[in-house]
Amino acid sequence: MDAAKTGGDVLFVLIGAVMVLAMHGGFALLEVGTVRRKNQVNALVKILSDFAMSTLAYFLVGYTVAYGVDFFVDAHALTGKGAGFAAHGYDLVKFFFLATFAAAVPAIVSGGIAERARFWPQMGATIALIGLFYPLLEGSVWGTRFGLQSWMAESFGQPFHDFAGSVVVHAFGGWVALGAVLHLGNRRGRYRANGSLVAIPPSNIPFLALGAWVLCVGWFGFNVMSAQTLDGASGLVAINSLMAMVGGILASLLISRTDPGFVHNGALAGLVAVCAGSDVMHPLGALATGGIAGLLFVWAFNKCQIDWKIDDVLGVWPLHGLCGLAGGLLAGIFGQEALGGLGGVSLASQTLGTLGGAGFGLASGLAVYGLLKAVVGIRLDPEQEYKGADLSLHRITAYPEEDAPGA
C-alpha cells in the first residue's frame, strides 16, 4: 500500500509539473501577441532560454538554498534505495514541479522588460534570481527555513499562508520586474516630448488570447497540484480557481468596456490573486477575490502607463505584482471562518508576509538589474531597438518571407 501511495503521488506531482511546464508556452504566446512584430522571435527564445537557465540554477544551487536538499548522490539514492530520498523518485518530480514555479519568475519579468532588454544580461539576471534570491523567499515560506514561519505563528497565532504562490511566485516576480523596468527605462518613442502616451497596440490578439488560455488551463495544475500528494488534492482548490478566474474576467470585461487585452489578462489576474488562499476560501470569496483583482489590474495598468510613465510592456507589475499582493492580503480576509472560509489564517501574518515578499522582490530586482546595468549594460542600443530584437539579436524575424525586400 505504501508503494502504491508513493507511486500515485509521483504521478500526481508529475502531471502537475507538466501542466505548469505548459504554462511557460502560455507566457511565451502572451508576450508574442502583445509585443510588436519585430520582437516576437525574441519573446519565444527568451522564455525558453530563461526556463533552461532557471532549471539549471535551481538544480545546482537554488533548491539547496530553499530546502537544504541537493542531488549530488548516485541514482540509487535518488530513487529511494538509500537514505534521505523517497521511493520511486518522488523527490525528483517534486523538484521538477517546484522548478517550473521558480522559472515562472523570469517568465514574468520577461514581459515587463520586452522590446529593449539585452539577451545575455537577462540570462545572468535569471541565474542570480533563481539561484539565490527567489529560493531565500521560497525557503522562508514553503521550506520552513530561516525561522520566519515559526516566528509568525508564535507572534500572530498562524504562519503566513500562501498555498500556491500569490506572493512567493507572482508578487515576487512582479516586483522584481518593476525594479528591472525602472532600471531599463521606457521604450524609445513610447512618450512624446510633452509626456503624452504613444499608443502601441498588441501585435496579435489571437496569440495573446491563446497564451492566456494556455495559462488558464495550466493554472489548475499550478494550484491543485500544490498539495503535492494525491490524498491532499482538494476540489475546493479547483472550484476556487475557477471562480476567481470568472471573477477576473467579468470585472475586467465591465471596467475595460470589452477590451480583449484586458479581458484575457483579467482571467489571469483572478488566478494570480486566488493562489494564496485557494485552499481555504469559500467559492464566493474566491469570486470576490478574482473580481477585485480584475478591477485592480485594469486600473493599475492604465495608471502605470498613462500617469506614472512606467513602460511595463505586458503590465506584469499590475498583473503579478499588485494582484499577487492583493491575493496574499485577501487570503487573510476571505479565508476567515466568519466569511465562509476554513480558517487557520491570520490577517496580521498575511499582511506582514505579503508586504515583506513584495518588498524583497523589489529590492532583488533593483539590486540584480542595477548591478548588471553598471557592469555590462542591460539595454539594446538605439539602432538595435529601432530594428527590433529579432533582427538585432537572432538575425531572423517571425515573418521572414513577408519582411524580406521585394517579397
mmCIF file of C-alpha atoms in Angstrom:
data_model
loop_
_atom_site.group_PDB
_atom_site.id
_atom_site.type_symbol
_atom_site.label_atom_id
_atom_site.label_comp_id
_atom_site.label_asym_id
_atom_site.label_seq_id
_atom_site.Cartn_x
_atom_site.Cartn_y
_atom_site.Cartn_z
ATOM 1 C CA MET A 1 0.000 0.000 0.000
ATOM 2 C CA ASP A 2 2.837 2.398 0.802
ATOM 3 C CA ALA A 3 4.404 1.698 -2.581
ATOM 4 C CA ALA A 4 1.084 2.317 -4.341
ATOM 5 C CA LYS A 5 0.568 5.561 -2.468
ATOM 6 C CA THR A 6 4.053 6.837 -3.259
ATOM 7 C CA GLY A 7 3.667 5.841 -6.908
ATOM 8 C CA GLY A 8 0.350 7.670 -7.062
ATOM 9 C CA ASP A 9 1.941 10.763 -5.543
ATOM 10 C CA VAL A 10 4.750 10.625 -8.103
ATOM 11 C CA LEU A 11 2.239 10.518 -10.967
ATOM 12 C CA PHE A 12 0.106 13.267 -9.401
ATOM 13 C CA VAL A 13 3.021 15.677 -8.982
ATOM 14 C CA LEU A 14 4.447 14.774 -12.397
ATOM 15 C CA ILE A 15 1.146 15.682 -14.075
ATOM 16 C CA GLY A 16 1.189 18.979 -12.186
ATOM 17 C CA ALA A 17 4.765 19.655 -13.276
ATOM 18 C CA VAL A 18 3.897 19.028 -16.923
ATOM 19 C CA MET A 19 0.840 21.318 -16.675
ATOM 20 C CA VAL A 20 2.933 24.138 -15.216
ATOM 21 C CA LEU A 21 5.633 23.468 -17.822
ATOM 22 C CA ALA A 22 2.956 24.064 -20.462
ATOM 23 C CA MET A 23 2.188 27.409 -18.830
ATOM 24 C CA HIS A 24 5.583 28.647 -19.994
ATOM 25 C CA GLY A 25 4.310 28.225 -23.540
ATOM 26 C CA GLY A 26 1.404 30.403 -22.451
ATOM 27 C CA PHE A 27 3.789 33.049 -21.137
ATOM 28 C CA ALA A 28 5.598 32.997 -24.487
ATOM 29 C CA LEU A 29 2.432 33.281 -26.580
ATOM 30 C CA LEU A 30 1.059 36.052 -24.372
ATOM 31 C CA GLU A 31 4.243 38.060 -24.909
ATOM 32 C CA VAL A 32 4.335 37.278 -28.634
ATOM 33 C CA GLY A 33 0.797 38.579 -29.030
ATOM 34 C CA THR A 34 1.495 41.763 -27.077
ATOM 35 C CA VAL A 35 4.877 42.960 -28.389
ATOM 36 C CA ARG A 36 5.425 44.409 -31.845
ATOM 37 C CA ARG A 37 6.166 42.042 -34.722
ATOM 38 C CA LYS A 38 9.860 42.931 -34.700
ATOM 39 C CA ASN A 39 10.242 41.469 -31.203
ATOM 40 C CA GLN A 40 8.196 38.258 -31.415
ATOM 41 C CA VAL A 41 11.069 35.839 -32.057
ATOM 42 C CA ASN A 42 12.960 37.345 -29.129
ATOM 43 C CA ALA A 43 9.999 36.663 -26.837
ATOM 44 C CA LEU A 44 9.968 32.984 -27.807
ATOM 45 C CA VAL A 45 13.723 32.456 -27.469
ATOM 46 C CA LYS A 46 13.906 34.425 -24.235
ATOM 47 C CA ILE A 47 11.162 32.483 -22.430
ATOM 48 C CA LEU A 48 12.571 29.088 -23.441
ATOM 49 C CA SER A 49 16.160 30.060 -22.607
ATOM 50 C CA ASP A 50 15.099 31.555 -19.272
ATOM 51 C CA PHE A 51 13.434 28.253 -18.430
ATOM 52 C CA ALA A 52 16.637 26.328 -19.128
ATOM 53 C CA MET A 53 18.791 28.767 -17.146
ATOM 54 C CA SER A 54 16.317 28.722 -14.257
ATOM 55 C CA THR A 55 16.203 24.946 -14.086
ATOM 56 C CA LEU A 56 19.981 24.651 -14.064
ATOM 57 C CA ALA A 57 20.454 27.343 -11.404
ATOM 58 C CA TYR A 58 17.687 25.842 -9.278
ATOM 59 C CA PHE A 59 19.096 22.314 -9.571
ATOM 60 C CA LEU A 60 22.666 23.262 -8.747
ATOM 61 C CA VAL A 61 22.070 25.918 -6.075
ATOM 62 C CA GLY A 62 18.541 27.231 -5.587
ATOM 63 C CA TYR A 63 16.796 24.095 -4.359
ATOM 64 C CA THR A 64 19.505 23.592 -1.758
ATOM 65 C CA VAL A 65 19.079 27.174 -0.530
ATOM 66 C CA ALA A 66 15.305 26.724 -0.280
ATOM 67 C CA TYR A 67 15.075 23.225 1.223
ATOM 68 C CA GLY A 68 18.566 22.132 2.270
ATOM 69 C CA VAL A 69 18.483 19.246 -0.232
ATOM 70 C CA ASP A 70 20.904 18.559 -3.075
ATOM 71 C CA PHE A 71 21.059 15.838 -5.707
ATOM 72 C CA PHE A 72 24.787 15.118 -5.691
ATOM 73 C CA VAL A 73 24.406 11.441 -4.853
ATOM 74 C CA ASP A 74 24.069 8.392 -7.086
ATOM 75 C CA ALA A 75 20.844 7.428 -8.822
ATOM 76 C CA HIS A 76 20.211 4.559 -6.390
ATOM 77 C CA ALA A 77 19.869 7.074 -3.552
ATOM 78 C CA LEU A 78 17.787 9.497 -5.616
ATOM 79 C CA THR A 79 15.177 6.829 -6.303
ATOM 80 C CA GLY A 80 14.803 5.925 -2.642
ATOM 81 C CA LYS A 81 17.204 2.983 -2.396
ATOM 82 C CA GLY A 82 19.337 4.857 0.095
ATOM 83 C CA ALA A 83 18.776 7.233 2.972
ATOM 84 C CA GLY A 84 17.316 10.691 2.504
ATOM 85 C CA PHE A 85 15.097 10.304 -0.574
ATOM 86 C CA ALA A 86 11.583 8.912 -1.029
ATOM 87 C CA ALA A 87 10.804 5.825 -3.112
ATOM 88 C CA HIS A 88 10.016 5.956 -6.820
ATOM 89 C CA GLY A 89 11.905 9.231 -7.227
ATOM 90 C CA TYR A 90 9.173 11.301 -5.577
ATOM 91 C CA ASP A 91 11.707 13.961 -4.553
ATOM 92 C CA LEU A 92 12.782 14.263 -8.186
ATOM 93 C CA VAL A 93 9.304 15.018 -9.523
ATOM 94 C CA LYS A 94 8.792 17.391 -6.585
ATOM 95 C CA PHE A 95 11.908 19.233 -7.753
ATOM 96 C CA PHE A 96 10.553 19.250 -11.330
ATOM 97 C CA PHE A 97 7.253 20.695 -10.104
ATOM 98 C CA LEU A 98 8.866 23.396 -7.981
ATOM 99 C CA ALA A 99 11.402 24.199 -10.726
ATOM 100 C CA THR A 100 8.538 25.124 -13.048
ATOM 101 C CA PHE A 101 7.316 27.518 -10.335
ATOM 102 C CA ALA A 102 10.781 29.044 -9.990
ATOM 103 C CA ALA A 103 11.069 29.523 -13.746
ATOM 104 C CA ALA A 104 7.820 31.496 -13.723
ATOM 105 C CA VAL A 105 9.701 34.392 -12.093
ATOM 106 C CA PRO A 106 11.920 35.253 -15.110
ATOM 107 C CA ALA A 107 8.971 34.489 -17.408
ATOM 108 C CA ILE A 108 7.033 37.176 -15.547
ATOM 109 C CA VAL A 109 9.958 39.611 -15.701
ATOM 110 C CA SER A 110 10.343 38.967 -19.436
ATOM 111 C CA GLY A 111 7.015 40.600 -20.232
ATOM 112 C CA GLY A 112 7.895 43.788 -18.387
ATOM 113 C CA ILE A 113 11.304 44.323 -19.991
ATOM 114 C CA ALA A 114 10.266 43.293 -23.512
ATOM 115 C CA GLU A 115 11.454 45.098 -26.660
ATOM 116 C CA ARG A 116 14.581 46.768 -25.241
ATOM 117 C CA ALA A 117 16.459 44.337 -22.958
ATOM 118 C CA ARG A 118 19.755 42.737 -23.958
ATOM 119 C CA PHE A 119 19.647 38.941 -24.096
ATOM 120 C CA TRP A 120 22.687 37.676 -22.188
ATOM 121 C CA PRO A 121 22.430 40.079 -19.243
ATOM 122 C CA GLN A 122 18.850 38.845 -18.834
ATOM 123 C CA MET A 123 20.159 35.283 -18.681
ATOM 124 C CA GLY A 124 22.592 36.409 -15.981
ATOM 125 C CA ALA A 125 19.770 38.014 -14.037
ATOM 126 C CA THR A 126 17.802 34.777 -14.239
ATOM 127 C CA ILE A 127 20.688 32.776 -12.779
ATOM 128 C CA ALA A 128 21.077 35.211 -9.871
ATOM 129 C CA LEU A 129 17.356 35.426 -9.144
ATOM 130 C CA ILE A 130 16.669 31.679 -9.247
ATOM 131 C CA GLY A 131 19.965 30.589 -7.747
ATOM 132 C CA LEU A 132 19.708 32.844 -4.687
ATOM 133 C CA PHE A 133 17.024 35.496 -4.278
ATOM 134 C CA TYR A 134 13.864 33.522 -5.087
ATOM 135 C CA PRO A 135 14.983 30.460 -3.051
ATOM 136 C CA LEU A 136 15.523 32.645 0.020
ATOM 137 C CA LEU A 137 11.866 33.674 -0.081
ATOM 138 C CA GLU A 138 10.661 30.205 -1.088
ATOM 139 C CA GLY A 139 12.617 28.551 1.704
ATOM 140 C CA SER A 140 11.317 31.049 4.254
ATOM 141 C CA VAL A 141 7.669 30.416 3.339
ATOM 142 C CA TRP A 142 7.421 26.878 1.918
ATOM 143 C CA GLY A 143 10.627 25.333 3.202
ATOM 144 C CA THR A 144 10.075 26.430 6.823
ATOM 145 C CA ARG A 145 13.724 27.541 6.874
ATOM 146 C CA PHE A 146 15.272 30.615 8.473
ATOM 147 C CA GLY A 147 12.681 30.692 11.289
ATOM 148 C CA LEU A 148 10.191 33.067 9.642
ATOM 149 C CA GLN A 149 7.114 30.845 9.792
ATOM 150 C CA SER A 150 7.652 29.716 13.374
ATOM 151 C CA TRP A 151 8.085 33.342 14.433
ATOM 152 C CA MET A 152 4.876 34.314 12.604
ATOM 153 C CA ALA A 153 2.941 31.510 14.292
ATOM 154 C CA GLU A 154 4.243 32.483 17.716
ATOM 155 C CA SER A 155 3.597 36.186 17.170
ATOM 156 C CA PHE A 156 0.239 36.151 15.368
ATOM 157 C CA GLY A 157 -1.250 32.720 16.034
ATOM 158 C CA GLN A 158 -0.816 31.433 12.477
ATOM 159 C CA PRO A 159 2.057 31.257 9.966
ATOM 160 C CA PHE A 160 1.973 33.145 6.694
ATOM 161 C CA HIS A 161 -0.325 31.256 4.301
ATOM 162 C CA ASP A 162 0.499 31.169 0.588
ATOM 163 C CA PHE A 163 -0.790 27.859 -0.706
ATOM 164 C CA ALA A 164 0.186 28.185 -4.368
ATOM 165 C CA GLY A 165 2.303 31.292 -4.664
ATOM 166 C CA SER A 166 0.352 34.564 -4.958
ATOM 167 C CA VAL A 167 3.260 36.130 -3.088
ATOM 168 C CA VAL A 168 6.149 33.650 -3.312
ATOM 169 C CA VAL A 169 5.944 33.433 -7.122
ATOM 170 C CA HIS A 170 3.712 36.165 -8.520
ATOM 171 C CA ALA A 171 4.186 39.144 -6.241
ATOM 172 C CA PHE A 172 7.909 38.436 -6.026
ATOM 173 C CA GLY A 173 8.215 38.179 -9.816
ATOM 174 C CA GLY A 174 6.072 41.238 -10.444
ATOM 175 C CA TRP A 175 8.011 43.437 -8.045
ATOM 176 C CA VAL A 176 11.332 42.165 -9.433
ATOM 177 C CA ALA A 177 10.011 43.214 -12.849
ATOM 178 C CA LEU A 178 9.243 46.700 -11.564
ATOM 179 C CA GLY A 179 12.847 47.077 -10.419
ATOM 180 C CA ALA A 180 14.084 45.871 -13.807
ATOM 181 C CA VAL A 181 11.777 48.223 -15.741
ATOM 182 C CA LEU A 182 12.849 51.215 -13.641
ATOM 183 C CA HIS A 183 16.494 50.478 -14.445
ATOM 184 C CA LEU A 184 15.811 49.901 -18.149
ATOM 185 C CA GLY A 185 13.673 52.964 -18.769
ATOM 186 C CA ASN A 186 10.855 53.341 -21.259
ATOM 187 C CA ARG A 187 10.865 52.169 -24.855
ATOM 188 C CA ARG A 188 12.028 54.845 -27.263
ATOM 189 C CA GLY A 189 9.060 56.675 -28.725
ATOM 190 C CA ARG A 190 6.649 55.464 -26.049
ATOM 191 C CA TYR A 191 6.051 59.013 -24.791
ATOM 192 C CA ARG A 192 6.037 62.310 -26.710
ATOM 193 C CA ALA A 193 8.071 65.301 -25.628
ATOM 194 C CA ASN A 194 5.046 66.666 -23.753
ATOM 195 C CA GLY A 195 4.706 63.390 -21.826
ATOM 196 C CA SER A 196 1.618 62.104 -23.639
ATOM 197 C CA LEU A 197 1.404 58.383 -24.386
ATOM 198 C CA VAL A 198 2.030 56.984 -27.859
ATOM 199 C CA ALA A 199 -0.302 54.021 -28.335
ATOM 200 C CA ILE A 200 1.375 50.709 -29.213
ATOM 201 C CA PRO A 201 -1.430 48.157 -29.686
ATOM 202 C CA PRO A 202 -0.881 44.401 -29.294
ATOM 203 C CA SER A 203 0.511 42.888 -32.476
ATOM 204 C CA ASN A 204 -1.641 39.762 -32.479
ATOM 205 C CA ILE A 205 -4.771 39.380 -30.358
ATOM 206 C CA PRO A 206 -5.270 35.673 -31.264
ATOM 207 C CA PHE A 207 -1.771 34.822 -29.975
ATOM 208 C CA LEU A 208 -2.412 36.908 -26.855
ATOM 209 C CA ALA A 209 -5.711 35.105 -26.275
ATOM 210 C CA LEU A 210 -4.183 31.679 -26.905
ATOM 211 C CA GLY A 211 -1.420 32.442 -24.416
ATOM 212 C CA ALA A 212 -3.993 33.420 -21.806
ATOM 213 C CA TRP A 213 -5.982 30.232 -22.416
ATOM 214 C CA VAL A 214 -2.883 28.028 -22.101
ATOM 215 C CA LEU A 215 -2.022 29.757 -18.836
ATOM 216 C CA CYS A 216 -5.578 29.366 -17.514
ATOM 217 C CA VAL A 217 -5.644 25.624 -18.209
ATOM 218 C CA GLY A 218 -2.194 25.048 -16.754
ATOM 219 C CA TRP A 219 -3.113 27.068 -13.679
ATOM 220 C CA PHE A 220 -5.275 24.238 -12.376
ATOM 221 C CA GLY A 221 -2.105 22.171 -12.175
ATOM 222 C CA PHE A 222 -0.330 25.126 -10.593
ATOM 223 C CA ASN A 223 -2.970 25.389 -7.855
ATOM 224 C CA VAL A 224 -4.497 21.938 -7.317
ATOM 225 C CA MET A 225 -1.189 20.063 -7.519
ATOM 226 C CA SER A 226 0.369 22.398 -4.952
ATOM 227 C CA ALA A 227 -0.973 19.867 -2.435
ATOM 228 C CA GLN A 228 1.951 17.703 -3.686
ATOM 229 C CA THR A 229 0.267 14.462 -2.593
ATOM 230 C CA LEU A 230 -2.708 12.662 -4.074
ATOM 231 C CA ASP A 231 -4.570 12.405 -0.774
ATOM 232 C CA GLY A 232 -4.088 16.161 -0.244
ATOM 233 C CA ALA A 233 -5.832 17.118 -3.501
ATOM 234 C CA SER A 234 -8.929 19.220 -2.937
ATOM 235 C CA GLY A 235 -11.879 20.028 -5.148
ATOM 236 C CA LEU A 236 -12.174 23.269 -3.178
ATOM 237 C CA VAL A 237 -8.913 24.493 -4.728
ATOM 238 C CA ALA A 238 -10.198 23.656 -8.211
ATOM 239 C CA ILE A 239 -13.575 25.391 -7.823
ATOM 240 C CA ASN A 240 -11.987 28.405 -6.167
ATOM 241 C CA SER A 241 -9.526 28.743 -9.030
ATOM 242 C CA LEU A 242 -12.414 28.566 -11.486
ATOM 243 C CA MET A 243 -14.491 31.149 -9.644
ATOM 244 C CA ALA A 244 -11.586 33.560 -9.279
ATOM 245 C CA MET A 245 -10.862 33.269 -12.996
ATOM 246 C CA VAL A 246 -14.502 34.041 -13.766
ATOM 247 C CA GLY A 247 -14.492 36.979 -11.360
ATOM 248 C CA GLY A 248 -11.404 38.429 -13.031
ATOM 249 C CA ILE A 249 -12.913 38.042 -16.496
ATOM 250 C CA LEU A 250 -16.222 39.686 -15.623
ATOM 251 C CA ALA A 251 -14.700 42.580 -13.682
ATOM 252 C CA SER A 252 -12.181 43.405 -16.413
ATOM 253 C CA LEU A 253 -14.857 42.957 -19.090
ATOM 254 C CA LEU A 254 -17.011 45.625 -17.461
ATOM 255 C CA ILE A 255 -14.383 48.167 -16.471
ATOM 256 C CA SER A 256 -12.435 47.950 -19.731
ATOM 257 C CA ARG A 257 -15.547 48.085 -21.942
ATOM 258 C CA THR A 258 -14.799 44.693 -23.537
ATOM 259 C CA ASP A 259 -11.153 45.416 -24.417
ATOM 260 C CA PRO A 260 -9.769 41.981 -25.465
ATOM 261 C CA GLY A 261 -6.332 42.503 -23.930
ATOM 262 C CA PHE A 262 -7.784 43.421 -20.561
ATOM 263 C CA VAL A 263 -10.387 40.662 -20.630
ATOM 264 C CA HIS A 264 -7.856 37.899 -21.221
ATOM 265 C CA ASN A 265 -5.421 39.320 -18.688
ATOM 266 C CA GLY A 266 -8.309 39.755 -16.270
ATOM 267 C CA ALA A 267 -8.680 35.977 -16.140
ATOM 268 C CA LEU A 268 -5.011 35.743 -15.190
ATOM 269 C CA ALA A 269 -5.380 38.495 -12.585
ATOM 270 C CA GLY A 270 -8.059 36.472 -10.810
ATOM 271 C CA LEU A 271 -5.933 33.339 -10.895
ATOM 272 C CA VAL A 272 -2.868 35.176 -9.581
ATOM 273 C CA ALA A 273 -4.835 36.557 -6.651
ATOM 274 C CA VAL A 274 -6.513 33.312 -5.609
ATOM 275 C CA CYS A 275 -3.330 31.232 -5.418
ATOM 276 C CA ALA A 276 -2.598 32.155 -1.803
ATOM 277 C CA GLY A 277 -5.986 31.287 -0.348
ATOM 278 C CA SER A 278 -7.433 28.840 -2.866
ATOM 279 C CA ASP A 279 -7.378 26.048 -0.284
ATOM 280 C CA VAL A 280 -9.180 27.971 2.485
ATOM 281 C CA MET A 281 -11.688 30.323 0.814
ATOM 282 C CA HIS A 282 -15.368 29.758 0.098
ATOM 283 C CA PRO A 283 -16.073 29.847 -3.667
ATOM 284 C CA LEU A 284 -17.917 33.158 -3.260
ATOM 285 C CA GLY A 285 -14.851 34.561 -1.530
ATOM 286 C CA ALA A 286 -12.763 33.350 -4.469
ATOM 287 C CA LEU A 287 -15.191 35.010 -6.895
ATOM 288 C CA ALA A 288 -14.837 38.295 -4.985
ATOM 289 C CA THR A 289 -11.049 37.891 -4.926
ATOM 290 C CA GLY A 290 -10.964 37.439 -8.686
ATOM 291 C CA GLY A 291 -13.277 40.397 -9.239
ATOM 292 C CA ILE A 292 -11.141 42.678 -7.085
ATOM 293 C CA ALA A 293 -8.017 41.545 -8.928
ATOM 294 C CA GLY A 294 -9.617 42.162 -12.332
ATOM 295 C CA LEU A 295 -10.566 45.711 -11.352
ATOM 296 C CA LEU A 296 -7.150 46.329 -9.813
ATOM 297 C CA PHE A 297 -5.317 45.143 -12.910
ATOM 298 C CA VAL A 298 -7.173 47.382 -15.365
ATOM 299 C CA TRP A 299 -6.909 50.428 -13.106
ATOM 300 C CA ALA A 300 -3.228 49.901 -12.294
ATOM 301 C CA PHE A 301 -2.223 49.126 -15.885
ATOM 302 C CA ASN A 302 -3.710 52.413 -17.100
ATOM 303 C CA LYS A 303 -2.241 54.404 -14.215
ATOM 304 C CA CYS A 304 1.138 52.790 -14.768
ATOM 305 C CA GLN A 305 1.292 53.525 -18.494
ATOM 306 C CA ILE A 306 -0.502 56.878 -18.690
ATOM 307 C CA ASP A 307 0.021 58.716 -15.402
ATOM 308 C CA TRP A 308 3.119 57.166 -13.832
ATOM 309 C CA LYS A 309 5.039 56.819 -17.147
ATOM 310 C CA ILE A 310 6.273 53.305 -16.318
ATOM 311 C CA ASP A 311 6.573 51.353 -19.561
ATOM 312 C CA ASP A 312 5.847 47.837 -18.332
ATOM 313 C CA VAL A 313 5.024 46.276 -21.705
ATOM 314 C CA LEU A 314 2.728 43.415 -20.615
ATOM 315 C CA GLY A 315 1.665 45.045 -17.354
ATOM 316 C CA VAL A 316 3.371 42.366 -15.274
ATOM 317 C CA TRP A 317 3.757 44.609 -12.229
ATOM 318 C CA PRO A 318 -0.007 45.334 -12.098
ATOM 319 C CA LEU A 319 -0.898 41.740 -13.016
ATOM 320 C CA HIS A 320 1.536 39.736 -10.914
ATOM 321 C CA GLY A 321 2.977 42.286 -8.508
ATOM 322 C CA LEU A 322 -0.171 44.092 -7.375
ATOM 323 C CA CYS A 323 -2.693 41.276 -7.884
ATOM 324 C CA GLY A 324 -0.329 38.852 -6.131
ATOM 325 C CA LEU A 325 -0.047 41.320 -3.264
ATOM 326 C CA ALA A 326 -3.833 41.656 -3.137
ATOM 327 C CA GLY A 327 -4.181 37.865 -3.133
ATOM 328 C CA GLY A 328 -1.911 37.484 -0.117
ATOM 329 C CA LEU A 329 -3.948 40.040 1.812
ATOM 330 C CA LEU A 330 -7.347 38.715 0.694
ATOM 331 C CA ALA A 331 -6.414 35.193 1.824
ATOM 332 C CA GLY A 332 -6.330 36.637 5.326
ATOM 333 C CA ILE A 333 -9.834 38.042 4.859
ATOM 334 C CA PHE A 334 -11.840 35.541 2.823
ATOM 335 C CA GLY A 335 -10.055 32.615 4.475
ATOM 336 C CA GLN A 336 -11.643 33.511 7.804
ATOM 337 C CA GLU A 337 -14.412 31.239 9.090
ATOM 338 C CA ALA A 338 -16.641 34.287 9.601
ATOM 339 C CA LEU A 339 -16.676 34.758 5.826
ATOM 340 C CA GLY A 340 -17.251 31.094 4.998
ATOM 341 C CA GLY A 341 -13.611 30.061 4.813
ATOM 342 C CA LEU A 342 -11.851 27.206 6.555
ATOM 343 C CA GLY A 343 -9.904 29.465 8.922
ATOM 344 C CA GLY A 344 -6.343 28.874 10.027
ATOM 345 C CA VAL A 345 -5.158 32.224 8.662
ATOM 346 C CA SER A 346 -4.115 35.415 10.411
ATOM 347 C CA LEU A 347 -4.604 38.805 8.777
ATOM 348 C CA ALA A 348 -1.555 40.116 10.615
ATOM 349 C CA SER A 349 0.627 37.289 9.268
ATOM 350 C CA GLN A 350 -0.809 37.765 5.792
ATOM 351 C CA THR A 351 -0.125 41.495 5.855
ATOM 352 C CA LEU A 352 3.441 41.176 7.095
ATOM 353 C CA GLY A 353 4.290 38.218 4.857
ATOM 354 C CA THR A 354 2.745 39.793 1.766
ATOM 355 C CA LEU A 355 4.371 43.193 2.161
ATOM 356 C CA GLY A 356 7.666 41.550 3.055
ATOM 357 C CA GLY A 357 7.592 39.311 -0.024
ATOM 358 C CA ALA A 358 6.754 42.223 -2.344
ATOM 359 C CA GLY A 359 9.416 44.422 -0.772
ATOM 360 C CA PHE A 360 12.018 41.680 -1.074
ATOM 361 C CA GLY A 361 11.078 41.256 -4.746
ATOM 362 C CA LEU A 362 11.537 44.961 -5.467
ATOM 363 C CA ALA A 363 14.854 45.050 -3.609
ATOM 364 C CA SER A 364 16.028 41.954 -5.517
ATOM 365 C CA GLY A 365 15.078 43.437 -8.875
ATOM 366 C CA LEU A 366 16.746 46.758 -8.136
ATOM 367 C CA ALA A 367 19.910 45.040 -6.899
ATOM 368 C CA VAL A 368 20.317 42.440 -9.665
ATOM 369 C CA TYR A 369 19.451 44.674 -12.606
ATOM 370 C CA GLY A 370 21.243 47.655 -11.085
ATOM 371 C CA LEU A 371 24.458 45.666 -10.788
ATOM 372 C CA LEU A 372 24.163 44.305 -14.322
ATOM 373 C CA LYS A 373 23.405 47.782 -15.654
ATOM 374 C CA ALA A 374 26.546 49.157 -14.020
ATOM 375 C CA VAL A 375 28.833 46.302 -15.067
ATOM 376 C CA VAL A 376 27.729 45.148 -18.552
ATOM 377 C CA GLY A 377 24.656 47.167 -19.518
ATOM 378 C CA ILE A 378 21.140 45.774 -19.847
ATOM 379 C CA ARG A 379 19.590 47.711 -22.732
ATOM 380 C CA LEU A 380 19.806 47.426 -26.511
ATOM 381 C CA ASP A 381 21.425 50.367 -28.252
ATOM 382 C CA PRO A 382 19.105 52.765 -30.137
ATOM 383 C CA GLU A 383 19.740 51.194 -33.544
ATOM 384 C CA GLN A 384 19.095 47.671 -32.244
ATOM 385 C CA GLU A 385 15.918 48.773 -30.551
ATOM 386 C CA TYR A 386 14.731 50.509 -33.722
ATOM 387 C CA LYS A 387 15.424 47.413 -35.861
ATOM 388 C CA GLY A 388 13.864 45.174 -33.221
ATOM 389 C CA ALA A 389 15.319 42.448 -31.047
ATOM 390 C CA ASP A 390 14.510 39.757 -33.622
ATOM 391 C CA LEU A 391 16.911 41.002 -36.297
ATOM 392 C CA SER A 392 19.373 42.568 -33.865
ATOM 393 C CA LEU A 393 19.810 39.513 -31.640
ATOM 394 C CA HIS A 394 18.527 36.490 -33.579
ATOM 395 C CA ARG A 395 19.012 37.582 -37.215
ATOM 396 C CA ILE A 396 15.556 36.475 -38.307
ATOM 397 C CA THR A 397 12.037 37.833 -37.981
ATOM 398 C CA ALA A 398 8.816 35.989 -37.209
ATOM 399 C CA TYR A 399 7.706 36.532 -40.821
ATOM 400 C CA PRO A 400 10.896 36.366 -42.937
ATOM 401 C CA GLU A 401 9.130 35.958 -46.283
ATOM 402 C CA GLU A 402 6.923 38.975 -45.688
ATOM 403 C CA ASP A 403 9.760 41.101 -44.270
ATOM 404 C CA ALA A 404 12.314 40.305 -46.975
ATOM 405 C CA PRO A 405 12.906 43.118 -49.528
ATOM 406 C CA GLY A 406 10.848 42.553 -52.632
ATOM 407 C CA ALA A 407 8.769 39.791 -51.069
#
